[in-house]
XYZ file of C-alpha atoms in Angstrom:
657
model
C 154.504 80.334 278.791
C 157.467 82.165 280.330
C 160.600 80.037 280.756
C 162.738 80.527 283.821
C 165.756 81.296 281.661
C 165.381 83.459 278.582
C 167.311 82.516 275.462
C 168.231 85.528 273.395
C 168.849 84.606 269.758
C 170.200 87.396 267.582
C 171.396 86.803 264.039
C 171.874 83.132 264.886
C 174.877 83.913 267.132
C 175.354 82.056 270.390
C 178.086 82.539 272.940
C 178.983 79.682 275.258
C 180.168 80.590 278.734
C 181.491 77.734 280.819
C 180.255 77.808 284.396
C 180.761 75.374 287.224
C 178.618 72.318 286.548
C 176.698 73.991 283.718
C 176.875 75.447 280.256
C 175.213 78.812 279.878
C 173.545 79.779 276.620
C 173.292 83.479 275.998
C 172.675 85.748 273.052
C 175.208 88.017 271.459
C 174.039 91.217 273.149
C 171.386 90.392 275.744
C 171.682 88.808 279.196
C 170.963 85.117 279.532
C 168.282 85.728 282.113
C 166.765 88.413 284.211
C 167.668 88.652 287.892
C 164.158 87.575 288.803
C 164.352 84.491 286.560
C 167.773 83.562 287.910
C 166.566 83.671 291.484
C 163.460 81.664 290.663
C 165.417 78.867 288.966
C 168.583 78.831 291.106
C 169.289 75.151 291.918
C 169.972 73.911 295.426
C 173.022 72.075 294.096
C 174.621 70.879 290.876
C 172.567 68.587 288.661
C 175.116 65.855 289.322
C 177.377 66.073 292.367
C 180.909 64.857 291.509
C 181.401 63.759 295.108
C 178.388 61.455 294.837
C 179.721 59.888 291.642
C 183.444 59.513 292.302
C 185.794 58.262 289.640
C 183.964 56.285 286.957
C 185.743 54.200 284.342
C 184.776 54.804 280.724
C 181.891 52.504 279.829
C 180.527 51.136 276.597
C 177.158 52.886 277.014
C 175.692 55.749 279.026
C 171.921 55.836 278.661
C 170.291 59.094 279.773
C 166.625 59.678 280.592
C 165.273 63.234 280.820
C 162.026 62.550 282.644
C 159.559 65.453 282.853
C 157.423 63.627 285.391
C 155.900 66.784 286.843
C 152.588 66.006 285.091
C 149.624 63.670 285.321
C 151.922 60.996 283.848
C 153.831 60.750 287.149
C 152.447 57.289 288.060
C 153.704 55.935 284.727
C 157.106 57.513 285.391
C 157.411 55.376 288.507
C 156.608 52.249 286.486
C 159.245 53.112 283.885
C 161.883 53.806 286.546
C 161.109 50.388 288.046
C 161.597 48.820 284.612
C 164.995 50.501 284.331
C 165.905 49.247 287.807
C 164.959 45.694 286.869
C 168.113 45.834 284.748
C 170.184 48.610 286.295
C 173.664 49.850 285.550
C 176.707 47.621 285.153
C 180.448 48.182 284.813
C 179.883 48.650 281.062
C 176.504 50.434 281.085
C 175.399 53.523 283.009
C 171.696 54.270 283.300
C 171.314 57.877 284.473
C 168.048 59.759 284.899
C 167.044 63.316 285.754
C 163.570 62.983 287.231
C 161.171 65.770 288.118
C 158.161 64.688 290.179
C 154.878 66.377 291.008
C 153.262 67.237 294.342
C 149.861 66.266 292.948
C 149.588 62.857 291.313
C 151.424 60.229 293.379
C 153.193 59.825 296.709
C 154.422 56.310 295.931
C 158.122 55.551 296.184
C 160.242 55.033 293.103
C 161.799 51.586 293.591
C 163.512 52.034 296.999
C 163.464 55.854 297.064
C 160.748 57.688 298.991
C 158.540 60.268 297.282
C 159.985 63.648 296.331
C 158.405 66.729 294.752
C 161.299 68.451 293.010
C 164.102 67.194 290.754
C 166.757 64.585 291.487
C 169.487 62.948 289.431
C 169.778 59.183 289.749
C 172.130 56.428 288.736
C 169.779 53.514 288.280
C 171.195 50.361 289.841
C 169.578 46.962 289.858
C 166.613 47.278 292.275
C 168.147 50.454 293.715
C 168.231 54.166 292.924
C 171.439 55.954 293.804
C 170.898 59.708 294.284
C 173.771 61.522 292.565
C 172.372 65.047 292.480
C 169.815 67.123 294.378
C 169.498 70.344 292.357
C 166.103 71.309 293.782
C 163.122 72.204 291.647
C 164.249 72.566 288.027
C 162.155 73.763 285.129
C 162.394 70.769 282.809
C 160.777 72.814 280.055
C 163.769 75.144 280.128
C 166.365 74.277 277.454
C 169.093 75.288 279.882
C 168.165 72.349 282.109
C 168.471 69.882 279.249
C 171.820 71.318 278.147
C 173.157 71.203 281.719
C 172.031 67.591 282.161
C 173.757 66.470 278.957
C 176.999 68.194 280.006
C 176.958 66.897 283.597
C 175.948 63.327 282.765
C 178.456 62.809 279.952
C 181.249 64.310 282.066
C 180.403 62.123 285.064
C 179.773 58.938 283.076
C 182.024 58.896 279.998
C 181.196 56.222 277.439
C 181.780 55.107 273.889
C 178.063 55.381 273.117
C 175.387 57.745 274.391
C 171.628 57.408 274.337
C 169.098 60.013 275.463
C 165.344 59.678 275.919
C 163.054 62.675 276.398
C 160.041 61.538 278.421
C 156.634 63.254 278.836
C 153.634 64.350 276.803
C 154.378 65.176 273.192
C 152.811 67.099 270.323
C 155.183 66.685 267.381
C 156.861 69.872 266.155
C 155.345 72.021 269.000
C 157.520 70.077 271.441
C 157.592 67.945 274.604
C 156.179 68.780 278.030
C 154.880 70.587 279.968
C 156.499 70.996 283.367
C 153.337 71.792 285.307
C 154.878 73.417 288.396
C 157.081 75.693 286.295
C 154.459 77.609 284.387
C 153.483 74.636 282.203
C 156.660 75.280 280.245
C 157.212 73.141 277.146
C 160.486 72.195 275.478
C 159.795 73.481 271.996
C 161.537 72.002 268.975
C 163.867 74.980 268.561
C 164.732 74.817 272.268
C 165.586 71.112 272.056
C 167.715 71.882 269.002
C 169.791 74.545 270.744
C 170.001 72.681 274.054
C 171.432 69.599 272.344
C 173.705 71.638 270.077
C 175.285 73.558 272.941
C 175.182 70.696 275.451
C 176.821 68.173 273.130
C 179.449 70.678 271.993
C 180.396 71.506 275.580
C 180.437 67.802 276.421
C 182.793 67.108 273.518
C 180.312 64.634 272.031
C 179.819 64.815 268.275
C 176.397 63.150 268.239
C 174.188 60.968 270.366
C 174.128 57.405 269.129
C 170.424 57.099 269.900
C 167.820 59.778 270.620
C 164.391 58.635 271.766
C 161.091 60.332 272.438
C 158.954 58.412 274.911
C 156.175 60.872 274.143
C 153.235 61.135 271.780
C 153.372 62.201 268.133
C 157.124 62.863 267.796
C 157.988 60.787 264.705
C 157.548 63.624 262.229
C 159.385 65.099 259.273
C 159.904 68.276 261.265
C 161.361 66.614 264.381
C 163.591 64.264 262.377
C 164.863 67.177 260.255
C 165.961 69.135 263.314
C 167.296 66.191 265.332
C 169.399 64.776 262.480
C 172.330 66.997 263.438
C 172.311 65.670 267.009
C 171.932 61.883 266.746
C 172.589 58.915 264.501
C 169.294 57.151 265.183
C 165.921 58.225 266.531
C 163.040 56.255 268.026
C 159.617 57.920 268.216
C 155.900 57.372 267.675
C 153.662 58.890 265.018
C 150.548 58.284 267.094
C 149.551 58.906 270.686
C 151.401 56.578 273.051
C 149.677 54.473 275.714
C 150.424 55.575 279.259
C 152.866 52.752 279.884
C 155.071 54.063 277.082
C 158.260 52.159 276.342
C 159.397 49.017 278.111
C 162.769 49.869 279.662
C 163.423 46.246 280.526
C 164.844 46.181 276.997
C 167.960 47.804 278.469
C 168.865 44.215 279.265
C 170.207 44.095 275.702
C 173.043 46.411 276.748
C 173.625 44.625 280.042
C 173.944 41.319 278.168
C 175.915 42.747 275.248
C 177.564 46.132 275.888
C 178.814 46.080 272.288
C 175.244 46.250 270.947
C 174.710 49.036 268.438
C 172.264 51.912 268.637
C 170.212 50.297 265.871
C 170.099 47.057 267.884
C 168.884 48.943 270.950
C 166.301 50.881 268.932
C 164.823 47.713 267.472
C 164.759 46.154 270.944
C 162.704 49.083 272.213
C 160.257 48.602 269.318
C 159.814 44.913 270.159
C 159.411 45.596 273.862
C 156.908 48.378 273.196
C 154.731 46.120 271.051
C 154.927 43.219 273.494
C 154.057 45.398 276.467
C 151.190 47.020 274.582
C 149.798 43.567 273.842
C 150.048 42.642 277.538
C 148.299 45.866 278.589
C 145.645 45.609 275.878
C 146.776 48.873 274.261
C 148.286 47.576 271.035
C 145.495 48.219 268.553
C 146.661 51.666 267.447
C 150.306 51.901 268.502
C 153.143 53.095 266.282
C 156.887 53.268 266.936
C 159.640 53.860 264.398
C 163.418 53.526 264.288
C 164.857 56.179 261.985
C 168.348 56.257 260.483
C 168.917 59.993 260.730
C 171.772 59.820 258.221
C 168.996 59.365 255.642
C 167.103 62.515 256.618
C 168.885 64.563 253.962
C 167.492 62.222 251.309
C 163.959 62.736 252.585
C 164.460 66.483 252.781
C 165.771 66.593 249.214
C 162.841 64.531 247.959
C 160.291 66.648 249.835
C 161.977 69.770 248.459
C 161.734 68.327 244.945
C 158.029 67.602 245.456
C 157.471 71.067 246.888
C 159.326 72.596 243.937
C 157.120 70.804 241.426
C 154.060 72.074 243.233
C 155.271 75.639 243.768
C 156.010 75.944 240.037
C 152.283 75.491 239.384
C 150.367 75.940 242.653
C 147.025 76.808 241.102
C 147.120 73.892 238.697
C 148.397 71.285 241.171
C 146.602 72.499 244.305
C 143.609 70.185 243.761
C 145.987 67.218 243.363
C 147.645 67.944 246.701
C 144.252 68.442 248.320
C 142.715 65.173 247.067
C 145.768 63.158 248.108
C 144.882 63.707 251.779
C 141.820 61.473 251.373
C 142.026 58.204 253.356
C 145.441 59.060 254.803
C 145.968 58.259 258.472
C 145.844 61.304 260.731
C 147.495 61.236 264.141
C 146.416 63.096 267.260
C 142.897 63.381 265.902
C 140.153 65.246 267.705
C 136.533 65.886 266.732
C 137.184 69.519 267.623
C 139.495 70.799 264.844
C 140.918 73.405 267.219
C 142.440 70.560 269.265
C 143.634 68.326 266.402
C 147.358 68.126 265.632
C 146.933 68.089 261.821
C 149.698 65.508 261.395
C 149.174 63.008 258.574
C 151.106 59.950 257.461
C 153.756 61.055 254.974
C 154.043 57.672 253.270
C 150.306 57.336 252.694
C 150.096 60.880 251.411
C 152.839 60.568 248.778
C 151.477 57.156 247.750
C 148.171 58.851 246.927
C 150.044 61.573 245.059
C 151.911 58.989 243.012
C 148.663 57.292 242.059
C 146.559 60.386 241.404
C 149.013 63.010 240.163
C 150.479 63.686 236.745
C 153.854 62.244 235.663
C 155.977 64.979 237.248
C 154.092 64.869 240.562
C 154.106 61.067 240.553
C 157.873 60.951 239.990
C 158.515 63.424 242.810
C 156.170 61.531 245.131
C 157.882 58.227 244.293
C 161.223 59.807 245.215
C 159.825 60.673 248.656
C 158.642 57.080 249.043
C 162.110 55.759 248.226
C 163.814 58.155 250.621
C 161.303 57.321 253.343
C 161.986 53.605 252.925
C 165.685 54.282 253.506
C 164.985 56.450 256.564
C 162.638 54.068 258.406
C 164.838 51.146 259.454
C 162.261 49.399 261.603
C 158.710 50.025 262.780
C 155.823 48.500 264.663
C 152.132 49.325 264.402
C 148.765 48.031 265.544
C 145.938 46.871 263.280
C 144.203 50.264 263.437
C 147.416 51.974 262.303
C 148.687 49.237 260.023
C 149.147 51.565 257.054
C 151.434 53.951 258.991
C 154.713 54.509 257.141
C 156.834 55.528 260.140
C 156.921 59.311 259.604
C 154.264 62.041 259.750
C 154.153 65.543 258.340
C 152.151 68.638 259.275
C 149.327 69.310 256.821
C 146.237 71.196 258.044
C 143.324 70.844 255.661
C 142.600 74.574 255.604
C 144.417 77.747 256.527
C 142.191 78.379 259.559
C 143.825 75.388 261.252
C 147.375 76.402 260.311
C 149.604 77.542 263.175
C 151.737 80.572 262.390
C 154.383 79.135 264.712
C 155.019 76.501 262.058
C 156.110 79.108 259.537
C 158.846 80.190 261.955
C 160.469 76.734 262.179
C 164.099 76.586 261.105
C 165.962 73.580 259.669
C 162.699 72.214 258.226
C 163.273 72.448 254.467
C 160.647 73.162 251.833
C 157.429 72.134 253.525
C 156.568 75.353 255.411
C 156.858 77.349 252.180
C 154.918 74.687 250.254
C 152.059 74.902 252.744
C 152.015 78.677 252.448
C 151.806 78.383 248.659
C 149.076 75.750 249.009
C 146.871 77.980 251.141
C 147.542 81.002 248.942
C 146.457 79.030 245.879
C 143.327 78.028 247.771
C 142.426 81.696 248.077
C 142.528 81.897 244.261
C 140.268 78.940 243.549
C 137.804 79.651 240.749
C 134.161 79.735 241.734
C 133.274 76.680 239.646
C 135.650 74.415 241.582
C 134.696 75.557 245.059
C 132.888 73.086 247.277
C 129.132 73.140 246.730
C 126.269 70.685 246.528
C 123.580 70.458 243.911
C 120.277 72.029 244.811
C 116.734 70.934 244.201
C 114.671 67.846 244.860
C 117.253 65.462 243.415
C 120.203 66.828 245.416
C 120.095 63.994 247.958
C 119.069 60.369 248.216
C 118.086 58.469 251.368
C 117.604 54.701 251.315
C 116.707 52.642 254.408
C 117.710 48.974 254.363
C 118.638 46.164 256.742
C 122.055 47.779 257.366
C 120.532 51.106 258.416
C 120.386 54.054 256.066
C 122.452 55.012 253.017
C 122.750 58.751 252.445
C 124.058 60.269 249.226
C 124.453 63.937 248.346
C 125.303 65.080 244.815
C 127.610 67.847 243.643
C 128.920 69.118 240.295
C 132.027 67.193 239.156
C 134.104 70.396 238.989
C 133.365 71.206 242.624
C 134.785 67.820 243.693
C 138.244 68.630 242.321
C 139.548 70.657 245.276
C 137.919 68.888 248.214
C 140.009 68.142 251.295
C 137.225 66.672 253.394
C 133.854 64.999 252.954
C 131.873 63.704 255.923
C 128.380 62.612 256.867
C 126.987 63.429 260.300
C 123.946 61.874 261.930
C 121.769 63.297 264.683
C 118.234 63.609 265.905
C 115.760 66.338 266.687
C 115.323 67.238 270.366
C 112.736 69.994 270.368
C 114.263 72.985 268.598
C 117.781 71.577 268.889
C 119.638 68.990 266.833
C 121.916 66.644 268.770
C 124.583 64.986 266.628
C 125.702 61.518 267.705
C 128.129 60.447 264.963
C 130.366 61.715 262.189
C 132.005 59.464 259.625
C 134.089 59.894 256.474
C 132.089 59.987 253.248
C 133.143 58.201 250.080
C 133.627 60.473 247.086
C 132.782 59.256 243.581
C 133.283 61.359 240.463
C 131.795 60.647 237.031
C 131.662 62.710 233.880
C 128.337 64.351 234.607
C 127.989 64.117 238.371
C 129.876 63.608 241.627
C 128.575 62.349 244.952
C 129.528 61.826 248.585
C 127.903 58.958 250.421
C 128.006 57.040 253.681
C 126.164 54.222 255.403
C 124.856 54.812 258.929
C 123.661 51.874 261.032
C 121.112 53.914 263.054
C 122.897 53.311 266.343
C 124.341 55.633 268.942
C 126.895 54.938 271.639
C 126.049 55.000 275.339
C 128.451 54.834 278.256
C 127.124 53.025 281.324
C 128.610 53.053 284.803
C 126.485 51.252 287.353
C 122.988 52.687 287.095
C 124.182 55.815 285.251
C 124.060 55.947 281.468
C 124.798 58.744 279.000
C 124.882 59.123 275.223
C 128.093 60.261 273.506
C 129.251 61.683 270.191
C 131.379 59.505 267.901
C 133.956 60.657 265.378
C 134.825 57.633 263.252
C 137.923 57.007 261.133
C 138.967 53.799 259.377
C 142.377 52.332 258.620
C 142.421 51.830 254.825
C 144.503 48.654 255.086
C 142.615 46.651 257.716
C 139.195 48.285 257.953
C 139.621 48.687 261.718
C 137.739 51.709 263.033
C 138.811 54.258 265.590
C 135.920 55.920 267.413
C 136.957 59.130 269.158
C 134.619 60.373 271.893
C 135.162 63.971 273.060
C 134.803 64.564 276.790
C 135.209 67.037 279.586
C 137.184 65.663 282.546
C 136.558 67.190 285.972
C 138.833 66.148 288.835
C 137.291 65.305 292.193
C 136.531 68.445 294.182
C 137.166 70.710 291.194
C 134.834 72.780 289.042
C 137.183 73.333 286.111
C 137.303 70.833 283.262
C 140.030 69.598 280.947
C 139.417 68.506 277.373
C 139.748 64.755 277.084
C 139.185 61.946 274.634
C 138.253 58.286 274.818
C 139.555 56.442 271.767
C 137.847 53.117 271.053
C 139.306 50.626 268.561
C 136.794 48.369 266.787
C 137.776 45.528 264.437
C 136.165 44.838 261.079
C 133.568 42.602 262.772
C 132.465 45.289 265.220
C 134.244 43.910 268.295
C 135.687 46.510 270.670
C 139.386 45.715 271.072
C 140.655 48.598 273.170
C 139.726 51.820 274.931
C 142.293 54.536 275.655
C 141.869 57.757 277.641
C 143.772 60.935 276.772
C 143.960 64.419 278.236
C 144.648 67.421 276.016
C 146.667 70.361 277.298
C 145.177 73.291 275.391
C 148.041 75.665 276.193
C 150.841 73.435 274.965
C 148.914 71.314 272.460
C 150.394 68.135 273.945
C 148.526 64.869 274.392
C 149.014 62.234 277.043
C 147.401 58.939 277.929
C 146.413 58.596 281.544
C 144.410 56.509 283.966
C 141.796 58.920 285.321
C 140.938 59.203 288.979
C 137.842 57.010 289.496
C 136.442 59.732 291.785
C 136.601 62.273 288.951
C 133.706 62.646 286.532
C 133.543 62.698 282.770
C 130.995 64.622 280.754
C 130.651 63.610 277.107
C 130.123 66.505 274.735
C 128.440 66.601 271.332
C 127.939 69.104 268.583
C 124.575 70.768 268.953
C 122.945 73.087 266.419
C 121.082 75.595 268.557
C 118.028 77.253 267.001
C 119.288 76.236 263.525
C 121.860 79.035 263.724
C 124.871 78.284 265.919
C 127.058 75.231 266.418
C 128.173 74.470 269.952
C 129.892 71.643 271.770
C 127.601 70.959 274.712
C 127.505 68.358 277.433
C 125.069 65.601 276.582
C 124.350 65.123 280.276
C 124.631 67.540 283.194
C 125.492 64.841 285.730
C 128.196 62.891 283.902
C 129.457 59.530 285.104
C 132.398 58.454 287.295
C 135.701 58.335 285.424
C 136.239 54.752 286.561
C 137.196 53.310 283.187
C 137.173 49.600 284.155
C 133.552 49.928 285.262
C 132.335 51.658 282.079
C 130.384 49.639 279.545
C 130.158 50.707 275.905
C 126.680 50.069 274.554
C 125.456 50.539 271.004
C 121.777 51.456 271.145
C 119.302 51.660 268.253
C 117.507 54.885 267.459
C 113.790 54.346 267.985
C 111.432 54.068 264.999
C 109.618 57.346 264.581
C 112.694 59.384 265.603
C 113.336 62.400 263.400
C 116.719 61.571 261.918
C 118.951 64.395 260.701
C 121.604 63.562 258.095
C 124.171 66.149 257.007
C 126.709 65.868 254.238
C 129.596 68.307 254.555
C 132.305 69.103 252.036
C 135.207 71.518 252.268
C 137.805 72.611 249.741
C 141.311 73.809 250.522
C 140.298 77.385 249.813
C 138.128 77.258 252.956
C 134.835 77.147 251.083
C 132.424 74.661 252.591
C 128.894 73.520 251.935
C 126.352 71.435 253.811
C 123.222 69.708 252.668
C 120.833 68.384 255.299
C 117.787 66.166 255.256
C 115.322 65.216 257.981
C 113.520 61.911 257.714
C 111.538 59.763 260.092
C 113.030 56.380 260.907
C 110.517 53.738 259.746
């Protein structure tokens, strides 16, 4: 990704040059941008035109929305703008938005404003959008654009309190975006940091009162650590957000009471989000947190203390850190580990550490829990995410999944170095503790019963000490190939003389039916430890109408503890940026479920389970659990992996009676 404006960062020195209508960020010795980049991003006019605004009295609140709507989320952007306009600005509250639209996804008007394809600045009035700036096509993934918007909007609409929401796809610490028509550029965490630092300084604003991320996966230790210097409070989600996102009708709180605090407004957004999700039928796995960023230092100190305890004895405590990941909620999951975000619930993780670690580890973990309780002022969650604590942290299970970009993060204390030490200690694991199953005739046990089949695989107790993952996969023979239809977590039990992983499989597979077309799909199953609600993730390829190229996609199905399907959500994955976004697919597009296939007993591949696919018309799709036929050759695999990247698999083939 090549941004339109290059930021040159040398020895941490930045020079601020004040230009008309903008603040320019340049490095100490290099130009801010090349001539080519400057010409490509030159705006048609200022972001906000002073003549269009006039003289504005100081208000109680100015609420800013930085809407990167130049994506497949554009239709939802129009809905959110309409929600803002249902309230609108008042004498005491300014609602100001910078909105970039796409030429591809919608031609509908926004409230009373006809379609546009570039970027416009708006003062949102009740049932009316007032255009206050026509800067032309801006790269919303360029930090310069964000800095300029903050400067222009705060200068044009002075207020006692400022709120800012960044709106688009999100990925956690990798950032927010992309802007599709500007090279799929993403606002990375470091870019948001510098844009807000320079923009707020030039605006003469110490901090934002409220910073929000109406984007997936942004309530993380890393994001909160960096944003703490720019805002008093932050609202963000640990999990993927439904397409409708926040409910901006909650701005009525400010219209009714301009003296409302940032914490009041944040809690209102949480309530509105949950209520809207319930109305839309998307509330089963939501999360949204209100964070008091003044408490971030306490969390950082506690995490640093925990990391220090570990780094003093990485080889001895590595297995403890590894085991504590078991049964912790993971957000932005994907059956393909290359597409997973590797973000886990921080609260659940340190709770496991406190229960399973020695006294020193337990004390450090308890300190994180206490600091986290102070940080998370308010939260909402669905039944499938009920155990979410309000804040996630990056923790890949093995080094192969670790992004080197993470090691380069600044202002994220302790954890990057702790992860490095964790993976280094994994390389030094002794042979006797590496993941491996027993061998021989008694290495596995298969029992068919009325509930399906129970599969158990045994391993030496020592080799269970450093496990980070244990799963059971089920499939069937199709000629020389094995087609896998489900993967589920395996329970680990450890006794003095033997350890085992086990799972129950109900001998069903999931079909999707649309009209007369029906196809089998692959299920990756996780379970909320608090409620027992299951999330079934189905990997897909999404092909737009008239196109041959596919995008990676995911249907996420929420099932309650009685087996009733509560919700289905559809997400697209942007491989380049790593961001996720819910969307309503084009019913004329087609979806092709994919499954893991072991080809010729040698190579694993994700392959389409059907060459024809089915229409991506979600309301018309039925989800059918079918029984595997008696006589089918059932393949059951148990897989274990330790944090030193050793893995082992034991497989059995049995005929279903």
